[in-house]
Structures are given as C-alpha cells and as structure tokens.
Short mmCIF file of C-alpha atoms in Angstrom, two decimals:
data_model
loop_
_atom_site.label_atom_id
_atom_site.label_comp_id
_atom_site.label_asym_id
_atom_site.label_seq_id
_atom_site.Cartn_x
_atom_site.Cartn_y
_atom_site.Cartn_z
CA UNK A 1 -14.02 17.89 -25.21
CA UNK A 2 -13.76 21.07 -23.50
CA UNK A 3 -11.79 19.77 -20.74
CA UNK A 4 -8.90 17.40 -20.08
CA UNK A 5 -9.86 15.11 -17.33
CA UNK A 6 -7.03 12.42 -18.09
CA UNK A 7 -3.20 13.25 -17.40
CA UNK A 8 -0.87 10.54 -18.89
CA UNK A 9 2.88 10.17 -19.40
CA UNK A 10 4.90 8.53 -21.77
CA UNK A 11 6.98 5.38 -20.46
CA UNK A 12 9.81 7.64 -20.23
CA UNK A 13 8.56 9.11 -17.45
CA UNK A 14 8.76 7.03 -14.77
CA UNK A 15 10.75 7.97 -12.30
CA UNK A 16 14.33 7.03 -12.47
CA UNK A 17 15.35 7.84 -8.64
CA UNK A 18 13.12 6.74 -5.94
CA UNK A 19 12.48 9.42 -2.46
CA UNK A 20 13.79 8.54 0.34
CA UNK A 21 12.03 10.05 2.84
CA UNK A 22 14.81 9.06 5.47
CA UNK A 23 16.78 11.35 4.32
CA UNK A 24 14.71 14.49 5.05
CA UNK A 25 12.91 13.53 8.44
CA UNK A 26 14.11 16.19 11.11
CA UNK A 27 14.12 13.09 13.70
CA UNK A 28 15.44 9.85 12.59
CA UNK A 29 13.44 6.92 12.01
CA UNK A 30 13.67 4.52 15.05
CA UNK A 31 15.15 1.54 14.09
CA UNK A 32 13.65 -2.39 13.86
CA UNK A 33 13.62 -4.06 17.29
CA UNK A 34 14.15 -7.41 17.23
CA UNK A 35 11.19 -9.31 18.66
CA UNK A 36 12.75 -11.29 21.29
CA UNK A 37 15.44 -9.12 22.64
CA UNK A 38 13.54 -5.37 22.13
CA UNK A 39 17.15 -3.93 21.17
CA UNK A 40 17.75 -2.63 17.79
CA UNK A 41 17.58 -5.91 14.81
CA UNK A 42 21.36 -6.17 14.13
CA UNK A 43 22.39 -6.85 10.82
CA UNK A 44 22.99 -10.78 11.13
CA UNK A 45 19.17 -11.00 12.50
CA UNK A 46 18.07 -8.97 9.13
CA UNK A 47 20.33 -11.49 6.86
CA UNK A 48 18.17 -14.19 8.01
CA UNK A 49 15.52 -12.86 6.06
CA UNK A 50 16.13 -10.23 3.57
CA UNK A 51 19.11 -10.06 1.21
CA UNK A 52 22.15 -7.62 1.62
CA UNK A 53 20.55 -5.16 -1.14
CA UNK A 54 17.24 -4.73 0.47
CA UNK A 55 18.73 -4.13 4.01
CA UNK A 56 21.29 -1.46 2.33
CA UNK A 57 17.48 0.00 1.15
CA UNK A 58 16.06 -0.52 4.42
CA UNK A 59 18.64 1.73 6.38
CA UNK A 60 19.43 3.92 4.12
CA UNK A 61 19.67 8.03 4.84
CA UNK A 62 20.34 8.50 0.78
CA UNK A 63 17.56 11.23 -0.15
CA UNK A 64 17.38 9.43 -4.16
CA UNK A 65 18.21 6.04 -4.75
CA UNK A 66 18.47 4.82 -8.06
CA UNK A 67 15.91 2.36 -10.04
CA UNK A 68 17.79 -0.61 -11.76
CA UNK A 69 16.85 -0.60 -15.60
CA UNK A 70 15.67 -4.08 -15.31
CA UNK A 71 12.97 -3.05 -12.65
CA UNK A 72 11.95 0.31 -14.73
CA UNK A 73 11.43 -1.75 -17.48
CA UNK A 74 9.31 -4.71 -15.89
CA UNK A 75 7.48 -1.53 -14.14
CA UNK A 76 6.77 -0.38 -17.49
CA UNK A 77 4.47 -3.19 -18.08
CA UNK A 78 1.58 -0.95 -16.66
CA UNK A 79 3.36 2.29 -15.77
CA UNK A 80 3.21 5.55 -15.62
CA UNK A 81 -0.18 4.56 -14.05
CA UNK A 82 -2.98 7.31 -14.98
CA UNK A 83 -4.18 10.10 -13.06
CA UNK A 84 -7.53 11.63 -13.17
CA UNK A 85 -9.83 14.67 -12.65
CA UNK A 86 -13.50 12.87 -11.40
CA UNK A 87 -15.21 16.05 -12.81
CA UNK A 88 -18.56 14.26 -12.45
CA UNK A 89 -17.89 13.21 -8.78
CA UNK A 90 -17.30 17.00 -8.12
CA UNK A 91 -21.00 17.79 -9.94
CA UNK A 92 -22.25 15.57 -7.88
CA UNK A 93 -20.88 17.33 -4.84
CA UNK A 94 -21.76 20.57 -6.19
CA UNK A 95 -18.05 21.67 -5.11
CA UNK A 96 -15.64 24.51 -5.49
CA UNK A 97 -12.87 21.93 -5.05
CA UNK A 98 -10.92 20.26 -8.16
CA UNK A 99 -10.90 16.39 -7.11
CA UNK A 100 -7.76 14.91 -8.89
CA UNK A 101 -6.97 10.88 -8.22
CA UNK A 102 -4.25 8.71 -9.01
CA UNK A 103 -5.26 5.22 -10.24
CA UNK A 104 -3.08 2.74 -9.20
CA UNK A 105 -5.63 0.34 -9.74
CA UNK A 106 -3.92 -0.27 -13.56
CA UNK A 107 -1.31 -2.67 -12.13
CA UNK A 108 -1.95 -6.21 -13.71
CA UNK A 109 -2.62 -7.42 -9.95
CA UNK A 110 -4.66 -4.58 -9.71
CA UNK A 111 -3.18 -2.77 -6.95
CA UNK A 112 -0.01 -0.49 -6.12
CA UNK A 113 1.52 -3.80 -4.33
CA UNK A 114 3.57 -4.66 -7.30
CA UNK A 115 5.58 -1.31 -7.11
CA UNK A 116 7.58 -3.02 -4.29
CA UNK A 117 7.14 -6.77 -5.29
CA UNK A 118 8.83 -5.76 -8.60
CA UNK A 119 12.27 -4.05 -7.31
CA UNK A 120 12.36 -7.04 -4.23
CA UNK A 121 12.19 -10.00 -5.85
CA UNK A 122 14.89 -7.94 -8.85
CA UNK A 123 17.28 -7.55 -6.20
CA UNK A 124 16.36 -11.01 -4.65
CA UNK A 125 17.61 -12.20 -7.82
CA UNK A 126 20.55 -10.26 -8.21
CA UNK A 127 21.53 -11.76 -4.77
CA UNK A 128 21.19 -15.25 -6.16
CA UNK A 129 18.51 -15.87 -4.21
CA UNK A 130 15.61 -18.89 -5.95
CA UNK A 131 12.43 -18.77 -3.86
CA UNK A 132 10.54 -16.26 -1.85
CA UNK A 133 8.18 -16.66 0.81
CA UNK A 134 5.41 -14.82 1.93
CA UNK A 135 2.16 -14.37 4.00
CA UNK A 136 -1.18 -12.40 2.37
CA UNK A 137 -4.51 -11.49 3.78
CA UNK A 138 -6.45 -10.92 1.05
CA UNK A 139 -4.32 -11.31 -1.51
CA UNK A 140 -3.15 -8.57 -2.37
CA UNK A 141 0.54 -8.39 -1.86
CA UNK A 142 0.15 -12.59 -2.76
CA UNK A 143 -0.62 -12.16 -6.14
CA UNK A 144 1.56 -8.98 -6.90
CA UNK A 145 4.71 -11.08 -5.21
CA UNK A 146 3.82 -13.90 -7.48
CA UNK A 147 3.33 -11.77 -10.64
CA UNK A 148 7.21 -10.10 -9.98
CA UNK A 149 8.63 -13.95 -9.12
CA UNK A 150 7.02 -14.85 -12.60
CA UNK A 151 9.01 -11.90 -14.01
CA UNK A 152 11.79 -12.67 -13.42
CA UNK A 153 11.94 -16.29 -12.84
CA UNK A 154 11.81 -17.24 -8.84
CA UNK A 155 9.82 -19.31 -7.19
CA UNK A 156 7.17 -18.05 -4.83
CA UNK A 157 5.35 -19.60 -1.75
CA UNK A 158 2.50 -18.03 -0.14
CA UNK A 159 0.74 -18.09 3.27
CA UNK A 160 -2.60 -16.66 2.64
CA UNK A 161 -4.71 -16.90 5.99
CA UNK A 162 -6.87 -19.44 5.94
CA UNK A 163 -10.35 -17.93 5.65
CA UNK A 164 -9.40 -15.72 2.71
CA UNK A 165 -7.77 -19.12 1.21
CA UNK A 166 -11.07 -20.77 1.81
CA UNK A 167 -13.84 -17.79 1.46
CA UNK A 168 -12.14 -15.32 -1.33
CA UNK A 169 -10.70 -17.57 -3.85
CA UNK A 170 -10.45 -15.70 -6.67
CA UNK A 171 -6.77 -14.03 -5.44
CA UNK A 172 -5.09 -17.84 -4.73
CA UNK A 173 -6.04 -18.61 -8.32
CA UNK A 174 -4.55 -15.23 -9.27
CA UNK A 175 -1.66 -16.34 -7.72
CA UNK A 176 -1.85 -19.61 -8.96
CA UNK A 177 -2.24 -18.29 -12.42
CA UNK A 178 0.86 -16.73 -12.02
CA UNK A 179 2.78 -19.82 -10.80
CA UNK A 180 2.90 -19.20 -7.11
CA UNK A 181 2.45 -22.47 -4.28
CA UNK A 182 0.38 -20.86 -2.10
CA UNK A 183 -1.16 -22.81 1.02
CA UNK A 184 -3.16 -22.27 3.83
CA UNK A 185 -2.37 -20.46 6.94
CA UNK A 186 -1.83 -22.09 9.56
CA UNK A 187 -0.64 -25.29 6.94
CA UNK A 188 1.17 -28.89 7.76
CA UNK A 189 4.12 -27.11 6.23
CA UNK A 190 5.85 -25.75 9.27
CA UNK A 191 6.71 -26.57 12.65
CA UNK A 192 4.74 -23.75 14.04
CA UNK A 193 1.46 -24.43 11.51
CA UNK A 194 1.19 -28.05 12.74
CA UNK A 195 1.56 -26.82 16.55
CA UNK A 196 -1.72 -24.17 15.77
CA UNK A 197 -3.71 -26.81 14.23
CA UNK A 198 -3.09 -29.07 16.87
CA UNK A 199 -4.36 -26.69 19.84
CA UNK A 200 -7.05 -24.88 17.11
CA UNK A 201 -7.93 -27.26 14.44
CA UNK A 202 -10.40 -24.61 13.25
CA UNK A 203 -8.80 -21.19 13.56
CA UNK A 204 -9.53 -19.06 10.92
CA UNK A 205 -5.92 -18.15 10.65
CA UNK A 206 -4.24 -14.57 10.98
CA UNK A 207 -2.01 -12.19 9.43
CA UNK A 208 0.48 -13.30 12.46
CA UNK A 209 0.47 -16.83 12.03
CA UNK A 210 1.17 -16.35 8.08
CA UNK A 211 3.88 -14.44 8.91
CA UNK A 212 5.26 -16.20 11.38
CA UNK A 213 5.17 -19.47 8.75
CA UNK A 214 6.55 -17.14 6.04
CA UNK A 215 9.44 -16.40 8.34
CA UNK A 216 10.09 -19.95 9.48
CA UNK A 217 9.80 -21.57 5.91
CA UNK A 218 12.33 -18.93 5.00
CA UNK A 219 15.00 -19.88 7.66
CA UNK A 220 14.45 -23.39 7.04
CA UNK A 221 14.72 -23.58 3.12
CA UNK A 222 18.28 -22.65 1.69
CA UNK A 223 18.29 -20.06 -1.04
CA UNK A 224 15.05 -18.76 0.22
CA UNK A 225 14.15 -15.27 1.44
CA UNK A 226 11.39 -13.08 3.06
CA UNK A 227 9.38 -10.59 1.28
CA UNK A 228 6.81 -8.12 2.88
CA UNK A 229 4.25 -5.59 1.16
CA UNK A 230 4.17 -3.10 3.18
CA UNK A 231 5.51 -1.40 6.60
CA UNK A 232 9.17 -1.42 5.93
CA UNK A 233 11.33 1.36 4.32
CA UNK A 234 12.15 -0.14 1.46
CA UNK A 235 8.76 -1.03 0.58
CA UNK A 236 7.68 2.50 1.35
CA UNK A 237 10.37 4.01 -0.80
CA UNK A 238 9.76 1.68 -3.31
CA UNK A 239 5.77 3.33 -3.50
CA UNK A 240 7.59 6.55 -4.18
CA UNK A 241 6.99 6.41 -8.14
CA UNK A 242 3.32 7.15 -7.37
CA UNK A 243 3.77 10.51 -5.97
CA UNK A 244 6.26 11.40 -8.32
CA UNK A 245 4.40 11.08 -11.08
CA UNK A 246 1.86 12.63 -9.52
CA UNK A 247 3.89 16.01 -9.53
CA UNK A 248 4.30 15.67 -12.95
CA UNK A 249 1.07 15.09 -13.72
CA UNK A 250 -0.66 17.38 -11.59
CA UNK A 251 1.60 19.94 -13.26
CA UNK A 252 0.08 18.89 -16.88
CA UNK A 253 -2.97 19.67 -15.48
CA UNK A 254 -1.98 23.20 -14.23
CA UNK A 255 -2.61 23.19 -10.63
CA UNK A 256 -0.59 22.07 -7.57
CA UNK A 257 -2.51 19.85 -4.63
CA UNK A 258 -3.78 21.76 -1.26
CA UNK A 259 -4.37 18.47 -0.02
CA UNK A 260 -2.85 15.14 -0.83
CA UNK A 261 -4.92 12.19 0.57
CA UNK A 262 -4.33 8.23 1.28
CA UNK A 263 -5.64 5.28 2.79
CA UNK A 264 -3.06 4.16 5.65
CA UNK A 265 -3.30 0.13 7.17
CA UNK A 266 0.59 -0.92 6.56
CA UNK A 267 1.03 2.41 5.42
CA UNK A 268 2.81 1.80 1.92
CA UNK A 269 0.39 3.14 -0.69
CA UNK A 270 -0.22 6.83 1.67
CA UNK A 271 4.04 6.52 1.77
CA UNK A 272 3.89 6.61 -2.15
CA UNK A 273 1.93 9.56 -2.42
CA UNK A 274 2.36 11.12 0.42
CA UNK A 275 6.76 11.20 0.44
CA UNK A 276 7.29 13.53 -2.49
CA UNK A 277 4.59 16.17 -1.82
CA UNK A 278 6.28 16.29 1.86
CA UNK A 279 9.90 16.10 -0.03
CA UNK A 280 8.32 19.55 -1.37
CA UNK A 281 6.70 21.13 1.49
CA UNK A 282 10.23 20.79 3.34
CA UNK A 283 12.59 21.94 0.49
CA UNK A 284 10.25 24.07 -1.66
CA UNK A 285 8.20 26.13 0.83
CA UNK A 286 4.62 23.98 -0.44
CA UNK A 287 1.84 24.07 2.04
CA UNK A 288 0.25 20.92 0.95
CA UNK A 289 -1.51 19.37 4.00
CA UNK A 290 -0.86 16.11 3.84
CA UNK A 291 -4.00 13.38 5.35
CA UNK A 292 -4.22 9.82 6.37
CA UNK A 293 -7.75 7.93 6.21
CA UNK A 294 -8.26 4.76 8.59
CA UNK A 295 -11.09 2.70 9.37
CA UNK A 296 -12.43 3.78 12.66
CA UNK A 297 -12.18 0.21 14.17
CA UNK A 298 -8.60 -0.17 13.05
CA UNK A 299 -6.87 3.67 14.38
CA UNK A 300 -3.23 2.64 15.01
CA UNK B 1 9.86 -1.76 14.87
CA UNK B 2 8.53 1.68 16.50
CA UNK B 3 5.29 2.67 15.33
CA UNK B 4 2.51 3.55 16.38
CA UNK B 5 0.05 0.40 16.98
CA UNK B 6 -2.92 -1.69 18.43
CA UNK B 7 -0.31 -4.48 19.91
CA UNK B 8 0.56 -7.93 18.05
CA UNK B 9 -2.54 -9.25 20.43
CA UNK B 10 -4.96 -6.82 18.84
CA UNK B 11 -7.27 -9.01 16.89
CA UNK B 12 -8.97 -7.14 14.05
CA UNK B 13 -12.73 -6.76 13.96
CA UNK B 14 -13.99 -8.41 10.42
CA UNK B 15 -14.46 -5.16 8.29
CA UNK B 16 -14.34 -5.60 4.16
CA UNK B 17 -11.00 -3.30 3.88
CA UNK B 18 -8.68 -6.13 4.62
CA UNK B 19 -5.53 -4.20 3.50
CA UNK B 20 -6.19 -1.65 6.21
CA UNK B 21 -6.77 -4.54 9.34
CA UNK B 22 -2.69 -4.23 10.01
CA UNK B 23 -2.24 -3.47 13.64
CA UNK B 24 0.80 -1.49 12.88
CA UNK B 25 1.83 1.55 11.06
CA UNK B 26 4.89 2.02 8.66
CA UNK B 27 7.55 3.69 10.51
CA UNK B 28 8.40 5.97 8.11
CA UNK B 29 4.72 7.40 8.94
CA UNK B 30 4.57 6.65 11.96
CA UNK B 31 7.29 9.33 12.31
CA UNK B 32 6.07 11.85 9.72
CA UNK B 33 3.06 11.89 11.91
CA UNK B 34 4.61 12.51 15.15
CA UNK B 35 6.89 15.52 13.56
CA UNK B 36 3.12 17.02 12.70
CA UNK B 37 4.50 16.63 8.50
CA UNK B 38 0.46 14.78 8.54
CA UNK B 39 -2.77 14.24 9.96
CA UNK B 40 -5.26 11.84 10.29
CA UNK B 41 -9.13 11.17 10.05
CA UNK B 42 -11.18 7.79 10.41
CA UNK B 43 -14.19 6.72 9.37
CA UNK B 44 -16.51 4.07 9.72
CA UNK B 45 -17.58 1.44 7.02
CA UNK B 46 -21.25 2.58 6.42
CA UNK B 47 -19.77 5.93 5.38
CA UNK B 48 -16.70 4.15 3.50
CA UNK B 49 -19.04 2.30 1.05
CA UNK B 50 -21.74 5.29 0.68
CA UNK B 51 -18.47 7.07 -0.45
CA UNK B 52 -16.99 3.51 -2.61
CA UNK B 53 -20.76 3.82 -4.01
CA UNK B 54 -20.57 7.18 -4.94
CA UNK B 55 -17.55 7.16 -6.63
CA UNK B 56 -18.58 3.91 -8.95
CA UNK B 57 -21.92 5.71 -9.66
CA UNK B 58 -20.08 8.82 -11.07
CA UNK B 59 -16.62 7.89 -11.98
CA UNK B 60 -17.03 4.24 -13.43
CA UNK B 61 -14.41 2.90 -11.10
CA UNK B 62 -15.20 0.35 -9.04
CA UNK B 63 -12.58 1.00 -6.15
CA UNK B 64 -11.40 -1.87 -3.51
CA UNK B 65 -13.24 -0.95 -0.11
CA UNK B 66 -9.51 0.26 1.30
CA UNK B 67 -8.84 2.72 -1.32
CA UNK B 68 -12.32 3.70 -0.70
CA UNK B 69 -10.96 5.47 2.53
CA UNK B 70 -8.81 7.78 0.69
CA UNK B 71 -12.33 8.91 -1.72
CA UNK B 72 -14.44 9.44 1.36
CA UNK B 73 -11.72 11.78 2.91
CA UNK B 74 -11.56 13.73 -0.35
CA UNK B 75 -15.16 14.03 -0.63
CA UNK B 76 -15.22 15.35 2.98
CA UNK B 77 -12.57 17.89 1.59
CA UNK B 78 -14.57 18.94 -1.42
CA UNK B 79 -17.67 19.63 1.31
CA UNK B 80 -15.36 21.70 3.51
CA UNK B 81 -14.39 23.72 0.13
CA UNK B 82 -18.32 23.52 -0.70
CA UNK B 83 -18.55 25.11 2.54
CA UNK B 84 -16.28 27.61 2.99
CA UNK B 85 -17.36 28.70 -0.52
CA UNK B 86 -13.51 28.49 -1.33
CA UNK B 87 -11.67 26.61 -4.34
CA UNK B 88 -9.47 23.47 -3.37
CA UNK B 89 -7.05 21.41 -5.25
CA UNK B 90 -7.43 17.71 -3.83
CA UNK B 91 -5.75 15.17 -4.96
CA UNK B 92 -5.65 11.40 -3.86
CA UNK B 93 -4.19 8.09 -4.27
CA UNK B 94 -6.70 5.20 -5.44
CA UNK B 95 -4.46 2.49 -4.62
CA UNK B 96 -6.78 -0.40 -6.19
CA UNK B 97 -10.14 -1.79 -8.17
CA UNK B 98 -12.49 -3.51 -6.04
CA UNK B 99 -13.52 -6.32 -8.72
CA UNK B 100 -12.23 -9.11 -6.53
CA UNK B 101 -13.95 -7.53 -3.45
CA UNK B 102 -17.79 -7.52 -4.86
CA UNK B 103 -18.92 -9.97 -2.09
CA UNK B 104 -18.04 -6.78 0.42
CA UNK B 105 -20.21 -4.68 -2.03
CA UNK B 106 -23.05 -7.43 -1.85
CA UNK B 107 -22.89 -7.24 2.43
CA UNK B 108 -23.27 -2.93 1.54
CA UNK B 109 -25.44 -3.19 -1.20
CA UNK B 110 -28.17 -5.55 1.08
CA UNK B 111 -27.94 -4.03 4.10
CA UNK B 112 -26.07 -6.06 5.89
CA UNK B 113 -22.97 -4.28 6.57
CA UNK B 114 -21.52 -4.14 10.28
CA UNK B 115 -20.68 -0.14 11.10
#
C-alpha cells in the first residue's frame, strides 16, 4: 500500500485527563435553572438526582480532570477508537481536500454514548449508588447505559418512548441483552405514566415524558440515581477522549485539521471533537474552524 | 439550563436522525457558539441520506442517519476546496453505524423519504 489510510493507537493512549472546556470559555457557562423556580438548580435540587461526584464534574472550572483507572480500563474494551482517511470518498469528489473521520462507531453499543455511560455509572458506583434510571429515544444512550451498568454491576431501568419500544426493537433487546428492565414510555410504573395514559391511551410517547418518568422513578426508589446521555457538562467532558485522540492521530498522519466537523442534537458527540481542537485554537494560536451540522427541521 | 432551543413544547417532526430531534442544545455549545469559537450549517434529510449513501458506497461504512450530518457537511467542505482549487484538511467525527437504523435507509432507498 502506498498510502496509510488507517491511524491507530495502542491502548496506552487513551487519554488519561479529560478537557474541560469550562475552564477556557471567555464567558462562563450559565448555570442549570431549576424548572419550577427559573433560578439557578441549587445543589440539594441536583442531589436528588445525580451523585456528589458527577455534580463536582458538572460545575467544575478545572481545565483537566482526571480519568479513574477503573473507567480507562473498561474504556479500553473498544478504545482508542480508529480514525480514518476515506481516500475513495475524496475520488469520488474529485477533491483537493484530505477527508479524515473518526469512527466512533467501534463502541460495542455502537455509538460514542458509552464514553459517558462508562465514567457515570463508575462514579455512581463509587457513591454506593445500586440502580440507575433512564429515558432513550432510539436507543442509543439505552443500550450504552445498560452495557456500563453490566460493567460494573448496577442495575439499570429504562424509559424508551413508546413508539421506538414498539416500532425499533432491535435496541430494547440490546438492552435487554445486556440486563437492563427497560419499559415503555409513558408505562404503569409511575405516577405521572399512569396520569398520560389515562388522558392519551395512545400517545406515541416523547423524549419528555421518558424523562420526566426517569426522574420520578429516581426520586421514588432509594439507592437510585439519574443518568443522561447527553446535554450536560459532564457528559460533554466525558466525550472529550474523542478529540484527543484525534490530535494524536491526526498528527500520525502528518497534517493538522482546517476544519473539524460534528453532528449537534444534545450536542455531546460535536463536544467530544469539537473541545480539544478549540482547547488549541485558544492556547496554541490554531485556526481550525470549528462546524456544527443540524437537521434543518430541528435548528436549535 | 441556558441554551439555545425550540421550547420543551416543540414537538419534533418524525425525521430518521432520532439522536438529533433534542429541542435543546448542550450548554457548553450553546456558549461556544455565542462567543463565535463555532458555526453552524443545516441540512435537510434528502441531502443527509444522498450524503449517508455516498459514504456506504465508497467507504464501506454504513453510518447511523445522525452521524450522517457530520459526512454531508464535510463533503460540502471538500466541494468548497474542489472549488476554490485549494487543499483542505477536514476532519470529522462519525459518532455511530447505522445497522440498527436500515428501516430509515429502506424509507431513502424507496423513495419515500419526507424532506
């Protein structure tokens, strides 16, 4: 082969600190509002829901925060993930441009989600925490949740909205496979899922009514705590290792990004490659422009 | 949380990149955006699966339809660069397969995809 197209690291290599992008923003980030009250979540309405650890995470202004062992070593199960020059894509294009791509498609769920569902349900054990509740769309974040419970021994409930449950079935049995309880959303199991089907016995569900069963099954069971995929700091810093072993990588191959793309819905897999090359471009004079893709329909 | 978003009320339209329905936007972006550290492009989902297409047709990778947003706006990129008759170094994150999301590739592949 005349050319490398593949970029791989040893196991070594992942990261050891994660980027905390908090740390380097020349505005703060504006801080969770609680729903009810629209002032600033205090710290007693985060307890409800996410351990001590993860809330240290969550408002932290630390630029590196360290991985535990435990979670480098469960992350080792699939990483340092490959990244890859589509040399054919850029025939096919009949381009100038050198098209490099990051797969984080190699995860066993098949998706960056368990970057984050690894280190929260590590420190959800740490914190002595048993069970972990959760809503999921498609699946996603369900099965990547359930896969890091499995890990390290927690148990895992999942609201999955109701037409996914129903219509895309392959995920649940992911999750199943992995030894989640997932139901579906809305479900008899809470207060709030009985009151939905009552007034809309046939609702396809939502991403809101999961999470609002999520939450309530979590304040209601002892020993039980939330977990989200995406949105939050912590999850964002969490999807750091991407980008940083992107650096690396990109630096095996011999060239350095002009422009470092992402998907953006919650915004957690664009956070993990995005945060490093911008760590660089405001310490180390880079000029990387930095791009988010949406669906049209969807622009937030 | 302040972000930038569509309002809890906003009901998504049914489009085959689930992941990217959230009505909200990380904050942590949300603010990286409005200190100009980003941009941002959209696309619709006839040109998101031409692009999905594309990429399975030359790269072997069969990429979920959301990640498929990040490989149409590095092919628009590489037609900019194709353009300007200039060398680019693009690089982008494919966040997931698409193996469990074939039934959105069946609604693309027969023609009967909603743009």
């Amino acid at each position: 082969m005349s050319q490398p197209t593949s970029f791989t690291l040893a196991q070594d290599r992942i990261p050891t600190h994660w980027y905390n992008i908090a740390a380097d923003l020349p505005q703060p980030i504006a801080p969770p509002l609680h729903p009810q009250t629209r002032q600033p979540a205090s710290l007693s309405d985060m307890q409800a829901i996410f351990c001590d650890p993860i809330i240290e995470q969550e408002v932290s202004t630390e630029r590196w925060i360290k991985l535990p062992d435990d979670v480098r070593a469960k992350l080792a199960l699939w990483r340092p993930t490959p990244l890859l020059r589509a040399v054919r894509l850029e025939q096919a294009l009949n381009t100038p441009a050198h098209i490099y791509y990051k797969y984080e498609g190699a995860s066993p769920a098949g998706s960056h989600k368990p970057n984050s569902a690894i280190p929260q349900a590590w420190y959800n054990k740490q914190a002595g925490i048993k069970r972990l509740a959760t809503e999921t769309g498609a699946g996603q974040w369900g099965s990547s949740l359930a896969l890091a419970c499995q890990l390290f021994g927690l148990e895992c409930i999942v609201y999955m909205v109701k037409v996914s449950f129903t219509q895309k079935p392959y995920r649940k049995l992911l999750m199943q496979t992995w030894g989640a309880t997932v139901h579906a959303s809305p479900s008899q199991q809470t207060a709030y899922g009985r009151q939905v089907l009552q007034q809309m016995p046939d609702t396809p569900g939502s991403l809101g009514m999961a999470i609002s069963e999520a939450i309530e099954d979590t304040v209601t069971h002892p020993g039980t705590k939330y977990a989200l995929g995406s949105v939050l700091n912590h999850v964002c810093l969490h999807q750091t290792v991407i980008g940083q072993e992107s650096l690396e990588q990109m630096e095996l191959a011999g060239e350095y990004p002009d422009v470092v793309i992402g998907c953006v819905g919650g915004g957690s897999n664009f956070a993990g490659i995005a945060f490093p090359f911008i760590h660089r471009n405001l310490h180390d004079g880079k000029k990387t422009r930095i791009v988010a893709v949406e669906p049209d329909v969807c622009a937030s | 949380m302040r972000m930038y978003t569509l309002g809890h009320a906003f009901v998504p339209p049914k489009i085959h990149a689930g992941g990217l329905r959230y009505h909200g936007m990380a904050p942590a972006v949300s603010s990286a955006y409005e200190q100009k550290l980003i941009e941002a492009r959209t696309f619709n989902q006839q040109e998101i699966f031409e692009a999905a297409v594309q990429f399975a047709r030359t790269e072997g990778i069969v990429p979920a339809p959301e990640s498929a947003h990040a490989i149409k706006g590095a092919i628009e990129e590489a037609k900019q660069a194709r353009a300007d008759r200039q060398p680019r170094v693009i690089l982008f994150n494919l966040s997931g397969h698409g193996l469990l999301d074939m039934q959105s590739y069946d609604s693309y592949l027969s023609g009967h995809l909603n743009s």
